[in-house]
mmCIF file of C-alpha atoms and ligand atoms in Angstrom:
data_model
loop_
_atom_site.group_PDB
_atom_site.id
_atom_site.type_symbol
_atom_site.label_atom_id
_atom_site.label_comp_id
_atom_site.label_asym_id
_atom_site.label_seq_id
_atom_site.Cartn_x
_atom_site.Cartn_y
_atom_site.Cartn_z
ATOM 1 C CA MET A 1 22.860 41.351 20.808
ATOM 2 C CA THR A 2 20.980 38.576 19.055
ATOM 3 C CA LEU A 3 22.155 35.061 19.256
ATOM 4 C CA SER A 4 21.678 33.051 16.132
ATOM 5 C CA THR A 5 20.230 29.699 17.006
ATOM 6 C CA ALA A 6 20.344 26.672 14.774
ATOM 7 C CA SER A 7 16.838 25.920 13.635
ATOM 8 C CA VAL A 8 15.475 22.887 15.415
ATOM 9 C CA LEU A 9 14.277 20.261 13.055
ATOM 10 C CA GLN A 10 11.008 18.642 14.032
ATOM 11 C CA PRO A 11 11.201 15.034 12.924
ATOM 12 C CA VAL A 12 8.208 13.603 11.106
ATOM 13 C CA GLY A 13 6.438 10.844 13.012
ATOM 14 C CA ASN A 14 6.608 9.753 16.618
ATOM 15 C CA PRO A 15 9.772 8.363 18.100
ATOM 16 C CA VAL A 16 9.472 4.615 18.504
ATOM 17 C CA ALA A 17 9.466 3.205 21.997
ATOM 18 C CA PRO A 18 12.802 1.500 22.628
ATOM 19 C CA GLU A 19 11.153 -1.568 24.146
ATOM 20 C CA GLY A 20 8.904 -3.149 21.608
ATOM 21 C CA ASP A 21 8.181 -6.674 20.476
ATOM 22 C CA TRP A 22 9.537 -5.724 17.098
ATOM 23 C CA LEU A 23 13.024 -5.214 18.522
ATOM 24 C CA ASP A 24 12.865 -8.714 20.013
ATOM 25 C CA ALA A 25 11.744 -10.018 16.629
ATOM 26 C CA LEU A 26 14.688 -8.279 14.946
ATOM 27 C CA ALA A 27 17.218 -9.646 17.405
ATOM 28 C CA ASP A 28 15.741 -13.175 17.292
ATOM 29 C CA GLY A 29 15.614 -13.274 13.492
ATOM 30 C CA LEU A 30 19.185 -12.059 13.174
ATOM 31 C CA SER A 31 20.629 -14.431 15.730
ATOM 32 C CA GLU A 32 18.669 -17.493 14.605
ATOM 33 C CA HIS A 33 18.668 -17.120 10.822
ATOM 34 C CA GLY A 34 20.921 -14.173 10.031
ATOM 35 C CA TRP A 35 18.034 -12.320 8.413
ATOM 36 C CA LEU A 36 14.317 -11.501 8.566
ATOM 37 C CA SER A 37 11.738 -9.273 6.985
ATOM 38 C CA LEU A 38 8.910 -7.524 8.747
ATOM 39 C CA ASP A 39 6.120 -5.068 8.072
ATOM 40 C CA ALA A 40 7.285 -1.870 9.767
ATOM 41 C CA ARG A 41 4.283 0.274 8.821
ATOM 42 C CA PRO A 42 2.870 0.355 12.358
ATOM 43 C CA LEU A 43 6.279 1.339 13.644
ATOM 44 C CA LEU A 44 7.142 4.027 11.123
ATOM 45 C CA GLY A 45 3.659 5.432 10.643
ATOM 46 C CA ASP A 46 1.902 6.487 7.438
ATOM 47 C CA GLU A 47 3.020 10.109 7.681
ATOM 48 C CA LEU A 48 6.726 9.354 7.800
ATOM 49 C CA LEU A 49 6.457 6.756 5.046
ATOM 50 C CA ALA A 50 4.552 9.181 2.808
ATOM 51 C CA SER A 51 7.186 11.893 3.371
ATOM 52 C CA LEU A 52 10.022 9.511 2.532
ATOM 53 C CA CYS A 53 8.218 8.341 -0.625
ATOM 54 C CA GLU A 54 7.711 11.921 -1.703
ATOM 55 C CA GLU A 55 11.332 12.835 -1.023
ATOM 56 C CA VAL A 56 12.870 9.961 -2.988
ATOM 57 C CA GLN A 57 10.515 10.549 -5.903
ATOM 58 C CA ILE A 58 11.481 14.222 -6.050
ATOM 59 C CA LEU A 59 15.189 13.285 -5.967
ATOM 60 C CA ASP A 60 14.585 10.821 -8.788
ATOM 61 C CA ARG A 61 12.621 13.306 -10.907
ATOM 62 C CA THR A 62 15.210 16.027 -10.462
ATOM 63 C CA ASP A 63 18.055 13.674 -11.354
ATOM 64 C CA ALA A 64 19.663 14.137 -7.945
ATOM 65 C CA LEU A 65 20.606 10.471 -7.536
ATOM 66 C CA ARG A 66 23.973 9.193 -8.742
ATOM 67 C CA VAL A 67 25.120 5.903 -10.246
ATOM 68 C CA ALA A 68 26.253 3.688 -7.385
ATOM 69 C CA GLY A 69 29.747 2.223 -7.220
ATOM 70 C CA ILE A 70 31.171 -1.031 -5.898
ATOM 71 C CA GLY A 71 33.950 -1.010 -3.319
ATOM 72 C CA ARG A 72 35.361 1.989 -1.533
ATOM 73 C CA GLY A 73 37.472 5.021 -2.269
ATOM 74 C CA LEU A 74 40.038 4.451 -5.000
ATOM 75 C CA ASP A 75 38.831 0.889 -5.528
ATOM 76 C CA LYS A 76 35.375 2.110 -6.420
ATOM 77 C CA THR A 77 34.200 0.863 -9.783
ATOM 78 C CA ARG A 78 30.994 1.466 -11.622
ATOM 79 C CA ASP A 79 30.265 -1.899 -13.126
ATOM 80 C CA ARG A 80 26.866 -1.911 -14.811
ATOM 81 C CA SER A 81 26.938 -5.673 -15.071
ATOM 82 C CA VAL A 82 26.834 -5.889 -11.246
ATOM 83 C CA ARG A 83 24.540 -3.096 -10.096
ATOM 84 C CA ARG A 84 22.426 -0.499 -11.849
ATOM 85 C CA ASP A 85 20.772 1.403 -9.041
ATOM 86 C CA LYS A 86 21.172 5.122 -8.396
ATOM 87 C CA ILE A 87 21.690 6.452 -4.903
ATOM 88 C CA ALA A 88 21.645 9.587 -2.738
ATOM 89 C CA TRP A 89 23.183 9.563 0.754
ATOM 90 C CA LEU A 90 20.977 10.849 3.583
ATOM 91 C CA GLN A 91 22.326 13.354 6.105
ATOM 92 C CA GLY A 92 19.244 13.593 8.313
ATOM 93 C CA GLU A 93 18.675 17.154 7.202
ATOM 94 C CA THR A 94 14.980 17.087 6.344
ATOM 95 C CA ALA A 95 12.126 16.416 8.754
ATOM 96 C CA ALA A 96 11.446 13.075 7.065
ATOM 97 C CA GLN A 97 15.090 12.037 7.311
ATOM 98 C CA ALA A 98 15.241 13.138 10.949
ATOM 99 C CA GLY A 99 12.212 10.929 11.684
ATOM 100 C CA LEU A 100 13.860 7.993 9.960
ATOM 101 C CA PHE A 101 17.167 8.601 11.758
ATOM 102 C CA GLN A 102 15.308 8.302 15.091
ATOM 103 C CA VAL A 103 14.047 4.894 14.055
ATOM 104 C CA PHE A 104 17.498 3.767 12.918
ATOM 105 C CA GLU A 105 18.985 5.005 16.179
ATOM 106 C CA THR A 106 16.395 2.982 18.105
ATOM 107 C CA ILE A 107 17.338 -0.094 16.090
ATOM 108 C CA ARG A 108 21.055 0.528 16.683
ATOM 109 C CA CYS A 109 20.617 0.817 20.461
ATOM 110 C CA GLY A 110 18.164 -2.102 20.610
ATOM 111 C CA LEU A 111 20.508 -4.439 18.724
ATOM 112 C CA ASN A 112 23.416 -3.392 20.919
ATOM 113 C CA GLN A 113 21.386 -4.153 24.036
ATOM 114 C CA GLN A 114 20.118 -7.495 22.838
ATOM 115 C CA LEU A 115 22.977 -8.851 20.753
ATOM 116 C CA PHE A 116 25.998 -6.899 22.081
ATOM 117 C CA LEU A 117 27.008 -5.940 18.558
ATOM 118 C CA GLY A 118 28.798 -2.714 19.492
ATOM 119 C CA LEU A 119 27.214 -0.806 16.603
ATOM 120 C CA LYS A 120 28.617 2.729 16.666
ATOM 121 C CA ARG A 121 26.879 4.473 13.794
ATOM 122 C CA PHE A 122 24.923 4.015 10.614
ATOM 123 C CA GLU A 123 25.158 5.219 7.034
ATOM 124 C CA THR A 124 22.146 5.327 4.785
ATOM 125 C CA HIS A 125 21.132 6.142 1.231
ATOM 126 C CA TYR A 126 18.061 6.252 -0.958
ATOM 127 C CA ALA A 127 18.157 3.963 -3.968
ATOM 128 C CA THR A 128 16.111 3.799 -7.148
ATOM 129 C CA TYR A 129 16.025 0.946 -9.602
ATOM 130 C CA HIS A 130 14.460 1.898 -12.911
ATOM 131 C CA PRO A 131 12.826 -0.757 -15.100
ATOM 132 C CA GLY A 132 15.465 -3.356 -16.026
ATOM 133 C CA ASP A 133 17.795 -2.414 -13.139
ATOM 134 C CA PHE A 134 19.150 -5.057 -10.730
ATOM 135 C CA TYR A 135 21.910 -5.762 -8.249
ATOM 136 C CA ARG A 136 23.607 -9.135 -8.692
ATOM 137 C CA LYS A 137 24.297 -11.500 -5.814
ATOM 138 C CA HIS A 138 26.678 -10.001 -3.254
ATOM 139 C CA VAL A 139 27.364 -9.472 0.441
ATOM 140 C CA ASP A 140 27.411 -5.970 1.921
ATOM 141 C CA SER A 141 30.569 -5.917 3.956
ATOM 142 C CA PHE A 142 33.797 -5.067 2.212
ATOM 143 C CA GLN A 143 36.278 -7.877 2.629
ATOM 144 C CA GLY A 144 38.696 -7.667 5.513
ATOM 145 C CA ARG A 145 36.928 -4.766 7.225
ATOM 146 C CA ALA A 146 33.977 -6.203 9.112
ATOM 147 C CA SER A 147 32.781 -2.634 9.474
ATOM 148 C CA ARG A 148 29.280 -3.003 8.074
ATOM 149 C CA VAL A 149 27.626 -5.419 10.445
ATOM 150 C CA VAL A 150 23.854 -5.188 10.013
ATOM 151 C CA SER A 151 22.049 -4.159 6.811
ATOM 152 C CA VAL A 152 18.511 -2.783 6.772
ATOM 153 C CA VAL A 153 16.470 -2.001 3.674
ATOM 154 C CA LEU A 154 13.187 -0.094 3.892
ATOM 155 C CA TYR A 155 10.950 -0.268 0.837
ATOM 156 C CA LEU A 156 8.937 2.676 -0.429
ATOM 157 C CA ASN A 157 6.615 1.295 -3.116
ATOM 158 C CA GLU A 158 2.888 1.389 -2.727
ATOM 159 C CA ASN A 159 0.928 -1.503 -4.175
ATOM 160 C CA TRP A 160 3.881 -3.493 -5.494
ATOM 161 C CA GLN A 161 2.691 -6.493 -7.548
ATOM 162 C CA GLN A 162 4.445 -9.778 -8.204
ATOM 163 C CA ALA A 163 4.622 -8.863 -11.903
ATOM 164 C CA ASP A 164 6.672 -5.788 -10.947
ATOM 165 C CA GLY A 165 9.636 -8.081 -10.136
ATOM 166 C CA GLY A 166 12.400 -6.374 -8.139
ATOM 167 C CA GLU A 167 12.275 -8.735 -5.180
ATOM 168 C CA LEU A 168 15.155 -9.035 -2.779
ATOM 169 C CA GLN A 169 16.332 -12.636 -3.067
ATOM 170 C CA VAL A 170 18.064 -13.935 0.044
ATOM 171 C CA PHE A 171 20.460 -16.899 0.081
ATOM 172 C CA ASN A 172 21.302 -19.316 2.844
ATOM 173 C CA ARG A 173 24.370 -18.224 4.814
ATOM 174 C CA ASP A 174 25.689 -21.810 4.973
ATOM 175 C CA SER A 175 24.875 -23.065 1.501
ATOM 176 C CA GLU A 176 25.180 -20.144 -0.856
ATOM 177 C CA GLN A 177 23.201 -21.623 -3.767
ATOM 178 C CA GLU A 178 20.098 -22.171 -1.686
ATOM 179 C CA ILE A 179 17.486 -19.424 -1.845
ATOM 180 C CA CYS A 180 15.927 -19.017 1.574
ATOM 181 C CA GLY A 181 13.532 -16.169 0.926
ATOM 182 C CA ARG A 182 12.202 -13.455 -1.352
ATOM 183 C CA VAL A 183 11.063 -10.083 -0.065
ATOM 184 C CA SER A 184 8.618 -7.993 -2.050
ATOM 185 C CA PRO A 185 9.630 -4.301 -1.867
ATOM 186 C CA GLU A 186 6.205 -3.204 -0.644
ATOM 187 C CA LEU A 187 5.774 0.103 1.199
ATOM 188 C CA GLY A 188 6.866 -0.111 4.839
ATOM 189 C CA ARG A 189 8.482 -3.536 4.623
ATOM 190 C CA LEU A 190 11.920 -3.918 6.185
ATOM 191 C CA ALA A 191 14.533 -6.494 5.234
ATOM 192 C CA VAL A 192 17.223 -6.908 7.882
ATOM 193 C CA PHE A 193 20.285 -9.124 7.592
ATOM 194 C CA MET A 194 23.862 -9.664 8.747
ATOM 195 C CA SER A 195 25.984 -7.707 6.266
ATOM 196 C CA GLU A 196 28.888 -10.138 5.962
ATOM 197 C CA GLU A 197 26.996 -13.395 6.160
ATOM 198 C CA ILE A 198 23.969 -13.205 3.936
ATOM 199 C CA PRO A 199 24.368 -13.221 0.152
ATOM 200 C CA HIS A 200 21.486 -11.445 -1.548
ATOM 201 C CA GLU A 201 20.466 -9.930 -4.855
ATOM 202 C CA VAL A 202 17.902 -7.531 -6.260
ATOM 203 C CA LEU A 203 16.007 -9.138 -9.126
ATOM 204 C CA PRO A 204 15.344 -6.947 -12.181
ATOM 205 C CA ALA A 205 12.524 -4.508 -11.512
ATOM 206 C CA ASN A 206 9.794 -3.912 -14.089
ATOM 207 C CA ARG A 207 8.674 -0.653 -12.536
ATOM 208 C CA THR A 208 10.665 2.020 -10.700
ATOM 209 C CA ARG A 209 11.596 0.657 -7.281
ATOM 210 C CA TYR A 210 12.344 3.009 -4.379
ATOM 211 C CA SER A 211 14.084 2.120 -1.119
ATOM 212 C CA VAL A 212 16.328 3.286 1.691
ATOM 213 C CA ALA A 213 19.359 1.128 2.536
ATOM 214 C CA CYS A 214 21.091 1.486 5.883
ATOM 215 C CA TRP A 215 24.206 -0.132 7.326
ATOM 216 C CA PHE A 216 25.051 -0.256 10.998
ATOM 217 C CA ARG A 217 28.800 -0.149 11.518
ATOM 218 C CA GLN A 218 31.187 -1.120 14.289
ATOM 219 C CA ASP A 219 33.858 1.417 13.398
ATOM 220 C CA GLU A 220 34.032 5.093 14.336
ATOM 221 C CA ILE A 221 33.817 7.881 11.800
ATOM 222 C CA PRO A 222 37.262 8.144 10.155
ATOM 223 C CA LEU A 223 39.128 11.357 11.050
ATOM 224 C CA PRO A 224 39.886 13.712 8.165
ATOM 225 C CA LEU A 225 43.423 13.138 6.826
ATOM 226 C CA SER A 226 44.456 16.704 7.654
ATOM 227 C CA LEU A 227 44.051 16.191 11.402
HETATM 228 C C1 OGA B 301 22.200 -3.007 -1.375
HETATM 229 C C2 OGA B 301 21.141 -4.034 -1.508
HETATM 230 C C3 OGA B 301 18.822 -4.631 -1.424
HETATM 231 C C4 OGA B 301 17.469 -4.115 -1.806
HETATM 232 O O1 OGA B 301 21.916 -1.817 -1.602
HETATM 233 O O2 OGA B 301 23.335 -3.394 -1.059
HETATM 234 O O3 OGA B 301 21.472 -5.186 -1.517
HETATM 235 O O4 OGA B 301 16.507 -4.877 -1.655
HETATM 236 N N1 OGA B 301 19.848 -3.666 -1.534
HETATM 237 O O5 OGA B 301 17.358 -2.976 -2.250
HETATM 238 MN MN1 MN B 302 23.366 -5.448 -0.573
#
């Protein structure tokens, strides 16, 4: 008799060590300011970043990304005056995604250890903004749920120039009109912020802008209705 075994996916890249200065930097930035950005190239490695870039560009070329909505479930609307990106959810099913999932899992555990956030899981999608696309000022957590707690965006654009636009503009959590930072979506850069607290927007891009967005959540996976 032969047993069929599930093929074991070898993640791209090396798992990140759970104790690193970068995890301290993440926790400090989040607790002191509610957000930070950092160059994660040393942490993710060139190989993983190149694989993720390739994957999102293939999805874009083959029209596999879908217009993103606002809100959840039945409330979901597709309002082109608010956001114009296209997205594809990641399931961790390619070697590149498995490598990235390891990093996200390290972040989840590290933030739980340092900030006691009780993050149970994450959800993540690729996003592309074509020239002219934007995402108006918003916060990431749906009102009254507090389920998305920490947002992470990883940028996948080599040699991004100021003239390419598409920066992430971050607003002060206490005085909403005050801009407190702009993040250029350069390859390997991470923007990390508290999902409910930090208003932010994506300025119109002048060249196609690729990224991965990830949300760490405090709730469990909802059970299917039939159970
Ligand atoms: C989002 C978002 C920011 C970015 O997808 O909710 O705000 O810089 N993304 O892509
Ligand atoms: Mn957002």
